[in-house]
Tab-separated table of C-alpha atoms and ligand atoms in Angstrom:
chain	number	residue	atom	x	y	z
A	1	MET	CA	127.779	103.219	116.834
A	2	ILE	CA	125.019	105.791	117.447
A	3	ASN	CA	124.681	107.358	121.190
A	4	PHE	CA	121.188	108.442	122.118
A	5	GLN	CA	118.898	108.982	124.879
A	6	PHE	CA	115.924	106.507	125.032
A	7	SER	CA	112.106	108.272	126.696
A	8	ARG	CA	109.139	106.401	126.658
A	9	ALA	CA	105.989	109.139	126.390
A	10	ARG	CA	103.545	108.626	128.908
A	11	ASP	CA	101.390	110.796	126.896
A	12	VAL	CA	100.812	112.895	123.978
A	13	ALA	CA	101.336	116.245	126.230
A	14	ASP	CA	104.639	114.564	127.155
A	15	ALA	CA	105.712	113.339	124.167
A	16	ILE	CA	105.653	117.326	122.588
A	17	LEU	CA	107.374	117.806	126.287
A	18	LEU	CA	110.354	115.409	125.477
A	19	LEU	CA	110.227	117.383	121.500
A	20	THR	CA	110.735	120.438	122.761
A	21	GLY	CA	113.931	121.911	122.665
A	22	HIS	CA	115.664	119.174	121.775
A	23	PRO	CA	115.932	119.621	117.608
A	24	GLY	CA	117.913	115.657	117.415
A	25	ALA	CA	115.010	114.523	119.078
A	26	LYS	CA	112.638	111.867	117.563
A	27	LEU	CA	109.775	109.655	117.660
A	28	ILE	CA	109.429	106.215	117.276
A	29	ALA	CA	106.152	104.111	116.883
A	30	GLY	CA	106.961	100.699	114.509
A	31	GLY	CA	110.132	101.324	113.978
A	32	THR	CA	109.910	99.559	110.445
A	33	ASN	CA	111.730	103.039	108.606
A	34	LEU	CA	113.145	105.018	111.194
A	35	ILE	CA	115.631	101.219	112.743
A	36	ASP	CA	116.612	100.861	109.167
A	37	LEU	CA	117.687	104.460	108.604
A	38	MET	CA	119.337	104.740	112.036
A	39	LYS	CA	121.593	101.265	111.064
A	40	GLU	CA	122.458	103.280	107.817
A	41	ASN	CA	123.546	106.463	109.942
A	42	VAL	CA	121.249	108.389	107.783
A	43	GLU	CA	119.332	109.339	110.507
A	44	GLN	CA	121.322	109.799	114.049
A	45	PRO	CA	119.041	110.781	116.621
A	46	SER	CA	119.857	112.241	120.059
A	47	ARG	CA	116.511	111.197	121.679
A	48	LEU	CA	114.525	108.633	121.142
A	49	ILE	CA	111.287	109.284	122.315
A	50	ASP	CA	108.921	105.395	122.687
A	51	ILE	CA	104.830	107.165	121.332
A	52	SER	CA	103.993	103.415	120.382
A	53	ARG	CA	101.840	102.609	123.715
A	54	LEU	CA	100.364	106.394	123.826
A	55	PRO	CA	96.492	105.718	123.334
A	56	LEU	CA	96.206	106.868	120.174
A	57	ARG	CA	95.336	102.965	118.215
A	58	THR	CA	91.485	103.628	117.383
A	59	ILE	CA	89.093	104.060	115.176
A	60	GLU	CA	86.546	106.227	115.902
A	61	GLU	CA	82.407	108.062	114.324
A	62	THR	CA	83.290	111.567	113.645
A	63	ALA	CA	79.874	113.848	114.218
A	64	ASP	CA	79.719	114.808	110.732
A	65	GLY	CA	79.760	111.361	109.823
A	66	GLY	CA	83.434	110.306	109.218
A	67	LEU	CA	86.301	108.640	110.742
A	68	ARG	CA	88.674	109.660	112.765
A	69	VAL	CA	91.566	107.045	113.112
A	70	GLY	CA	95.027	107.135	115.405
A	71	ALA	CA	98.181	107.701	114.822
A	72	LEU	CA	99.430	104.688	116.360
A	73	VAL	CA	96.536	102.126	114.642
A	74	PRO	CA	98.511	100.010	112.640
A	75	ASN	CA	98.288	99.228	108.735
A	76	SER	CA	97.016	95.977	109.086
A	77	GLY	CA	94.231	96.864	111.116
A	78	LEU	CA	93.400	99.863	110.197
A	79	ALA	CA	93.275	97.632	105.993
A	80	TYR	CA	91.172	95.285	107.648
A	81	ASP	CA	88.404	97.626	109.972
A	82	PRO	CA	85.232	96.299	108.760
A	83	LEU	CA	84.974	100.261	108.782
A	84	ILE	CA	87.432	100.907	105.966
A	85	GLU	CA	86.557	98.240	103.958
A	86	GLN	CA	83.021	99.166	103.732
A	87	ARG	CA	83.517	102.667	103.605
A	88	TYR	CA	86.531	103.418	102.124
A	89	PRO	CA	87.726	101.039	100.477
A	90	LEU	CA	90.105	102.924	98.350
A	91	LEU	CA	92.241	103.076	101.563
A	92	ALA	CA	92.256	99.247	102.546
A	93	SER	CA	93.795	98.421	98.329
A	94	ALA	CA	96.189	101.293	98.848
A	95	ILE	CA	97.319	100.192	102.092
A	96	LEU	CA	97.507	96.444	101.217
A	97	ALA	CA	99.092	97.076	98.355
A	98	GLY	CA	102.136	98.166	100.407
A	99	ALA	CA	104.779	96.308	102.083
A	100	SER	CA	104.377	92.420	103.787
A	101	ALA	CA	101.929	91.565	105.837
A	102	GLN	CA	104.451	91.344	108.769
A	103	LEU	CA	105.413	95.189	108.025
A	104	ARG	CA	101.898	96.642	107.924
A	105	ASN	CA	101.372	94.940	111.652
A	106	MET	CA	104.388	96.815	112.922
A	107	ALA	CA	104.136	100.009	110.450
A	108	SER	CA	101.466	102.975	111.705
A	109	VAL	CA	99.392	105.360	110.230
A	110	GLY	CA	101.830	108.045	111.147
A	111	GLY	CA	105.008	106.670	110.262
A	112	ASN	CA	103.276	105.849	107.315
A	113	LEU	CA	102.664	108.975	106.597
A	114	MET	CA	106.499	110.510	107.586
A	115	GLN	CA	108.101	107.162	106.096
A	116	ARG	CA	111.755	108.958	104.570
A	117	THR	CA	112.017	108.886	100.569
A	118	ARG	CA	113.608	105.604	99.118
A	119	CYS	CA	116.011	107.375	96.646
A	120	ALA	CA	118.636	105.099	97.058
A	121	TYR	CA	121.935	108.284	97.360
A	122	PHE	CA	119.929	108.702	100.022
A	123	TYR	CA	120.442	105.749	102.099
A	124	ASP	CA	124.090	105.967	100.995
A	125	THR	CA	125.874	108.213	103.268
A	126	ALA	CA	129.369	107.959	101.132
A	127	THR	CA	127.514	109.490	97.972
A	128	PRO	CA	125.935	113.568	98.279
A	129	CYS	CA	122.639	114.285	99.171
A	130	ASN	CA	120.774	117.350	99.520
A	131	LYS	CA	118.271	115.606	101.576
A	132	ARG	CA	120.057	113.708	104.230
A	133	THR	CA	123.284	117.287	104.162
A	134	ARG	CA	121.868	120.573	103.077
A	135	SER	CA	123.604	121.943	100.063
A	136	SER	CA	125.302	118.687	99.934
A	137	GLY	CA	124.834	117.756	96.044
A	138	CYS	CA	122.058	115.441	94.318
A	139	SER	CA	123.488	112.307	93.193
A	140	ALA	CA	120.220	111.020	91.535
A	141	ILE	CA	120.116	114.228	88.890
A	142	ASP	CA	123.507	112.645	87.374
A	143	GLY	CA	123.155	109.437	88.824
A	144	LEU	CA	120.774	106.229	88.662
A	145	ASN	CA	117.220	108.350	88.595
A	146	ARG	CA	115.026	105.543	87.178
A	147	ASN	CA	112.766	105.695	90.091
A	148	HIS	CA	112.547	109.029	90.623
A	149	ALA	CA	110.041	111.978	90.008
A	150	ILE	CA	108.604	113.728	86.849
A	151	LEU	CA	106.364	116.214	88.679
A	152	GLY	CA	107.611	118.924	91.000
A	153	ALA	CA	111.076	118.371	91.325
A	154	SER	CA	113.458	121.216	92.044
A	155	ASN	CA	117.354	121.024	91.154
A	156	SER	CA	118.258	120.291	94.517
A	157	CYS	CA	116.202	116.979	94.734
A	158	ILE	CA	114.204	114.528	93.011
A	159	ALA	CA	113.021	112.147	95.330
A	160	THR	CA	109.435	110.648	95.327
A	161	ASN	CA	107.078	110.124	98.438
A	162	PRO	CA	106.822	106.100	98.808
A	163	SER	CA	104.143	106.324	100.672
A	164	ASP	CA	100.728	104.372	99.465
A	165	MET	CA	98.517	105.454	102.254
A	166	SER	CA	99.502	108.747	101.483
A	167	VAL	CA	98.002	108.334	97.642
A	168	ALA	CA	94.733	107.197	98.793
A	169	LEU	CA	94.060	109.325	101.484
A	170	ALA	CA	94.881	111.916	99.375
A	171	ALA	CA	92.421	111.422	97.287
A	172	LEU	CA	90.134	110.947	100.117
A	173	ASP	CA	90.843	114.446	101.174
A	174	ALA	CA	92.004	113.648	104.616
A	175	LEU	CA	92.727	115.894	107.466
A	176	VAL	CA	95.906	115.342	109.784
A	177	HIS	CA	95.292	116.089	113.118
A	178	ILE	CA	98.394	117.473	114.726
A	179	ALA	CA	99.533	118.484	118.836
A	180	GLY	CA	102.312	120.128	119.647
A	181	PRO	CA	103.421	123.278	121.937
A	182	SER	CA	100.665	125.867	121.216
A	183	GLY	CA	97.696	123.191	121.094
A	184	GLU	CA	96.606	121.551	118.004
A	185	ARG	CA	96.025	122.142	114.094
A	186	THR	CA	94.641	119.962	111.503
A	187	MET	CA	95.940	120.051	108.192
A	188	ALA	CA	95.125	118.379	105.348
A	189	LEU	CA	96.828	115.811	103.686
A	190	THR	CA	97.285	117.166	100.211
A	191	ASP	CA	99.126	120.025	102.635
A	192	PHE	CA	101.392	118.050	104.766
A	193	HIS	CA	103.738	117.321	102.036
A	194	ARG	CA	106.528	119.270	100.979
A	195	LEU	CA	107.644	119.833	96.999
A	196	PRO	CA	111.710	119.385	97.670
A	197	GLY	CA	112.593	123.498	96.470
A	198	GLU	CA	115.676	124.443	98.303
A	199	THR	CA	115.120	122.812	100.823
A	200	PRO	CA	114.739	118.891	100.435
A	201	ASP	CA	115.829	117.749	103.772
A	202	ILE	CA	112.453	119.090	104.767
A	203	ASP	CA	110.205	116.519	104.110
A	204	THR	CA	106.718	117.965	105.836
A	205	ASN	CA	104.746	120.405	106.980
A	206	LEU	CA	104.854	119.124	110.303
A	207	GLU	CA	106.549	120.749	113.213
A	208	ALA	CA	110.075	119.258	114.407
A	209	ASP	CA	108.106	119.616	118.435
A	210	GLU	CA	105.073	118.428	116.565
A	211	ILE	CA	103.233	114.988	117.318
A	212	ILE	CA	100.215	113.798	114.470
A	213	THR	CA	97.395	112.195	116.507
A	214	ALA	CA	95.562	110.976	114.139
A	215	VAL	CA	93.883	111.127	110.224
A	216	GLU	CA	90.616	112.079	109.388
A	217	LEU	CA	88.447	110.611	106.712
A	218	PRO	CA	85.841	112.996	105.866
A	219	PRO	CA	82.102	111.132	105.362
A	220	ARG	CA	82.752	110.475	101.152
A	221	GLY	CA	84.263	107.490	100.992
A	222	PHE	CA	83.460	106.881	97.500
A	223	ALA	CA	83.201	102.880	98.267
A	224	SER	CA	81.324	102.223	94.920
A	225	ASN	CA	83.557	103.600	91.905
A	226	TYR	CA	87.230	103.781	93.353
A	227	SER	CA	90.925	101.723	92.315
A	228	TYR	CA	94.646	102.396	93.104
A	229	LEU	CA	96.982	100.906	90.806
A	230	LYS	CA	100.426	99.976	91.661
A	231	ILE	CA	102.843	99.642	89.012
A	232	ARG	CA	106.074	98.380	90.509
A	233	ASP	CA	108.994	95.725	89.630
A	234	ARG	CA	107.414	93.114	91.157
A	235	LEU	CA	104.189	93.049	92.047
A	236	SER	CA	104.752	92.446	95.772
A	237	TYR	CA	107.706	93.818	98.663
A	238	ALA	CA	108.385	96.803	96.180
A	239	PHE	CA	107.702	100.784	96.043
A	240	ALA	CA	105.886	102.059	93.350
A	241	LEU	CA	107.000	103.354	89.945
A	242	VAL	CA	104.356	104.926	89.357
A	243	SER	CA	100.571	104.319	91.367
A	244	VAL	CA	97.167	105.832	91.030
A	245	ALA	CA	94.304	106.586	93.607
A	246	ALA	CA	91.026	107.217	91.651
A	247	VAL	CA	87.461	108.033	93.245
A	248	LEU	CA	84.375	109.129	91.078
A	249	GLU	CA	80.893	109.868	91.435
A	250	LEU	CA	79.056	109.548	88.188
A	251	GLU	CA	75.103	110.026	87.306
A	252	GLY	CA	74.506	107.055	84.933
A	253	ASN	CA	77.599	107.530	82.778
A	254	ALA	CA	78.472	110.953	83.406
A	255	ILE	CA	80.661	112.120	86.105
A	256	SER	CA	79.705	115.043	88.597
A	257	GLU	CA	83.151	114.113	90.809
A	258	ALA	CA	86.744	112.728	90.108
A	259	ARG	CA	89.577	112.602	92.422
A	260	VAL	CA	93.031	111.254	91.311
A	261	ALA	CA	96.031	111.165	93.193
A	262	LEU	CA	99.052	109.781	91.866
A	263	GLY	CA	102.055	108.208	94.172
A	264	GLY	CA	105.659	107.435	92.851
A	265	VAL	CA	106.500	110.375	90.825
A	266	ALA	CA	106.570	113.204	93.039
A	267	HIS	CA	108.060	114.981	96.055
A	268	LYS	CA	104.372	114.064	97.679
A	269	PRO	CA	100.984	112.829	95.950
A	270	TRP	CA	100.292	114.382	93.323
A	271	ARG	CA	96.669	115.996	92.860
A	272	SER	CA	95.940	119.039	90.406
A	273	ALA	CA	91.777	120.327	91.070
A	274	GLU	CA	92.393	122.046	88.056
A	275	ALA	CA	92.193	118.728	85.872
A	276	GLU	CA	89.860	117.502	88.363
A	277	MET	CA	87.252	120.070	87.339
A	278	ALA	CA	87.705	119.908	83.815
A	279	LEU	CA	86.012	115.769	83.847
A	280	ARG	CA	83.640	116.904	85.649
A	281	GLY	CA	80.478	116.818	83.375
A	282	GLN	CA	82.512	114.034	80.856
A	283	ALA	CA	81.161	110.965	79.548
A	284	ALA	CA	83.564	108.621	81.734
A	285	THR	CA	84.970	106.824	78.885
A	286	VAL	CA	88.858	106.365	77.778
A	287	GLU	CA	89.095	109.497	75.028
A	288	HIS	CA	88.022	111.617	78.430
A	289	PHE	CA	90.177	110.051	80.862
A	290	SER	CA	93.392	110.245	78.310
A	291	ARG	CA	92.473	114.129	78.325
A	292	PHE	CA	92.771	114.124	81.940
A	293	ALA	CA	95.595	112.130	82.135
A	294	ASP	CA	97.483	114.549	78.946
A	295	SER	CA	96.195	117.430	81.657
A	296	LEU	CA	97.562	115.594	84.637
A	297	LEU	CA	101.308	115.513	83.444
A	298	GLN	CA	101.633	118.373	81.144
A	299	GLU	CA	104.285	119.534	83.530
A	300	ALA	CA	106.029	116.192	84.140
A	301	LYS	CA	109.598	116.207	83.134
A	302	ALA	CA	111.908	112.989	82.256
A	303	ARG	CA	115.547	112.794	83.482
A	304	SER	CA	118.087	110.201	81.729
A	305	HIS	CA	116.528	107.025	82.966
A	306	ASN	CA	112.983	107.993	84.119
A	307	GLY	CA	111.154	108.902	80.971
A	308	PHE	CA	109.635	105.849	80.535
A	309	LYS	CA	107.350	106.568	83.816
A	310	ILE	CA	105.714	109.637	82.090
A	311	GLU	CA	103.855	107.007	79.528
A	312	LEU	CA	103.475	104.657	82.214
A	313	ALA	CA	101.907	107.076	84.270
A	314	ARG	CA	99.505	108.359	81.292
A	315	ARG	CA	98.292	104.617	81.043
A	316	ALA	CA	97.973	103.833	84.691
A	317	ILE	CA	95.720	106.568	84.549
A	318	VAL	CA	93.902	105.781	81.927
A	319	ARG	CA	93.353	102.603	83.470
A	320	THR	CA	93.109	103.302	87.145
A	321	LEU	CA	89.671	105.070	86.038
A	322	MET	CA	88.224	102.800	83.789
A	323	GLN	CA	88.457	100.022	86.406
A	324	ALA	CA	87.097	102.701	88.916
A	325	ALA	CA	84.463	103.771	86.789
A	326	SER	CA	83.200	100.192	86.228
A	327	ALA	CA	83.189	99.486	89.571
A	328	THR	CA	86.093	96.649	88.924
A	329	PRO	CA	88.803	98.286	90.780
A	330	GLN	CA	92.206	96.441	91.615
A	331	SER	CA	92.408	93.009	93.767
A	332	GLN	CA	95.473	94.013	96.115
A	333	ALA	CA	94.529	89.983	97.925
A	334	HIS	CA	95.402	88.661	93.964
A	335	LYS	CA	98.080	90.639	93.138
A	336	LYS	CA	97.258	90.548	89.353
A	337	ILE	CA	96.983	93.258	87.257
A	338	ALA	CA	92.898	93.724	86.017
B	401	LIG	C1	111.097	96.481	103.415
B	401	LIG	C2	110.223	97.369	102.924
B	401	LIG	C3	108.981	97.792	102.419
B	401	LIG	C4	108.535	99.004	102.200
B	401	LIG	N1	106.964	98.801	101.315
B	401	LIG	C5	106.193	100.059	101.250
B	401	LIG	C6	105.280	99.787	100.624
B	401	LIG	O1	105.106	99.444	99.462
B	401	LIG	N2	104.848	101.054	101.076
B	401	LIG	C7	104.170	101.818	101.776
B	401	LIG	O2	103.796	103.007	101.615
B	401	LIG	N3	105.442	101.646	102.437
B	401	LIG	C8	106.622	100.653	102.405
B	401	LIG	N4	107.499	100.477	103.344
B	401	LIG	C9	107.621	101.289	104.918
B	401	LIG	C10	106.386	101.668	105.666
B	401	LIG	O3	105.013	101.650	105.403
B	401	LIG	C11	106.878	102.439	106.574
B	401	LIG	O4	108.415	102.184	107.325
B	401	LIG	C12	105.962	102.614	108.024
B	401	LIG	O5	104.685	102.822	107.639
B	401	LIG	C13	106.832	103.176	108.601
B	401	LIG	O6	105.389	103.586	109.812
B	401	LIG	P1	106.492	103.064	111.691
B	401	LIG	O7	105.099	103.278	112.424
B	401	LIG	O8	107.035	101.984	112.051
B	401	LIG	O9	107.044	104.575	111.609
B	401	LIG	P2	108.483	104.970	112.589
B	401	LIG	O10	109.689	103.646	111.196
B	401	LIG	O11	108.700	104.448	113.717
B	401	LIG	O12	108.968	105.640	112.050
B	401	LIG	C14	108.943	106.867	110.996
B	401	LIG	C15	109.042	108.156	110.951
B	401	LIG	O13	107.591	108.924	111.722
B	401	LIG	C16	107.917	109.735	112.570
B	401	LIG	N5	106.571	109.325	113.555
B	401	LIG	C17	106.005	108.375	113.777
B	401	LIG	N6	105.050	107.808	114.612
B	401	LIG	C18	104.389	109.696	114.927
B	401	LIG	C19	104.029	110.417	114.834
B	401	LIG	N7	102.971	110.289	115.168
B	401	LIG	N8	103.919	111.906	114.634
B	401	LIG	C20	105.172	112.121	114.288
B	401	LIG	N9	106.069	111.800	113.784
B	401	LIG	C21	106.415	110.239	113.709
B	401	LIG	C22	109.455	109.255	113.013
B	401	LIG	O14	109.344	109.976	113.941
B	401	LIG	C23	110.182	108.575	111.956
B	401	LIG	O15	110.690	109.613	111.418
B	401	LIG	C24	108.360	99.246	103.741
B	401	LIG	C25	108.797	99.166	104.211
B	401	LIG	C26	109.860	98.666	104.544
B	401	LIG	C27	110.905	98.272	105.261
B	402	LIG	S1	117.245	112.602	94.990
B	402	LIG	FE1	117.160	113.901	96.411
B	402	LIG	S2	116.821	112.257	97.554
B	402	LIG	FE2	118.014	111.527	95.889
B	402	LIG	S3	120.218	111.869	96.166
B	402	LIG	FE3	119.127	113.512	95.479
B	402	LIG	S4	118.741	114.907	97.314
B	402	LIG	FE4	119.171	112.710	97.834
């Protein structure tokens, strides 16, 4: 049994105060990831700080025409909010591709960004894992690595980030609002998650005494030409082998802007500004999208069991971009591969 203190934060300042000077403290929101990890002895917080009653549950218009989404907005509340459905359908689609209805009712925006990898060795305390215990070794590199990273991995860790929401937020250029002892700051979602390097135990660039207060969506939601495609072993209740969030702006059949983020392939949502730039001015064709996929995957590296993911990702990228170009986005409600 893990012995821990339990506190309920009165407000954001109180949550920061309770975190400060307690490196073993953890915030708890919906609890759908943290409680599982505590039951498996993977997480052993000395102090649990309940933030679930903080007033961070609103979705508000920003002055520039975007939206500010509170960190405690439930995943289901966000996906079914009319403003999100109409203006940011890519985000709604990505959320509905994840977990189950019950989990989405409990899971929060902040918790979704902070959820930990699903590498089986990370959950198995009988095996070495650098993410669980720094410098203990990585069991996946020479073990079962079918689900693991093909991009951005290191010799210390080849785990992937499991979040669907983060992949859509990366494609939408979302911002993360953070509060800590020295005040508030904002970080691009694409800078929020880290590559593993030598310190895979640190998933994000959030400091230990900071709290996510909101996610900000910029005004452009790309509601006409978007698609989120998630390829997984089962069509529900499974994490992505590969997922693709794609948005396009078209002038006729010519691409004026393209953004593509990959999930299930790296320690963070994967984008390449250079590859996206090269699509500008091109016609929206299979040929150009195939070239783009090659460029996005040029650094991809296979391990013993996950080589199939490179070709899977290549095909998924082309399919998702074609769906976005023809305004026929992937349906998450009907769970069909279009
Ligand atoms: C069976 C199962 C299937 C799932 N399938 C999917 C899937 O297909 N796709 C997918 O994307 N997800 C999936 N999930 C994961 C689910 O989305 C996450 O568990 C959930 O989003 C976490 O949110 P939470 O509020 O419950 O977080 P919690 O469990 O409360 O917290 C998780 C982490 O976030 C930290 N945290 C929480 N809020 C904040 C904050 N405001 N600021 C800073 N840190 C914070 C906590 O300290 C903790 O470290 C699945 C989960 C389960 C159990
Ligand atoms: S891939 Fe990462 S999470 Fe998995 S065993 Fe290796 S170090 Fe641990």
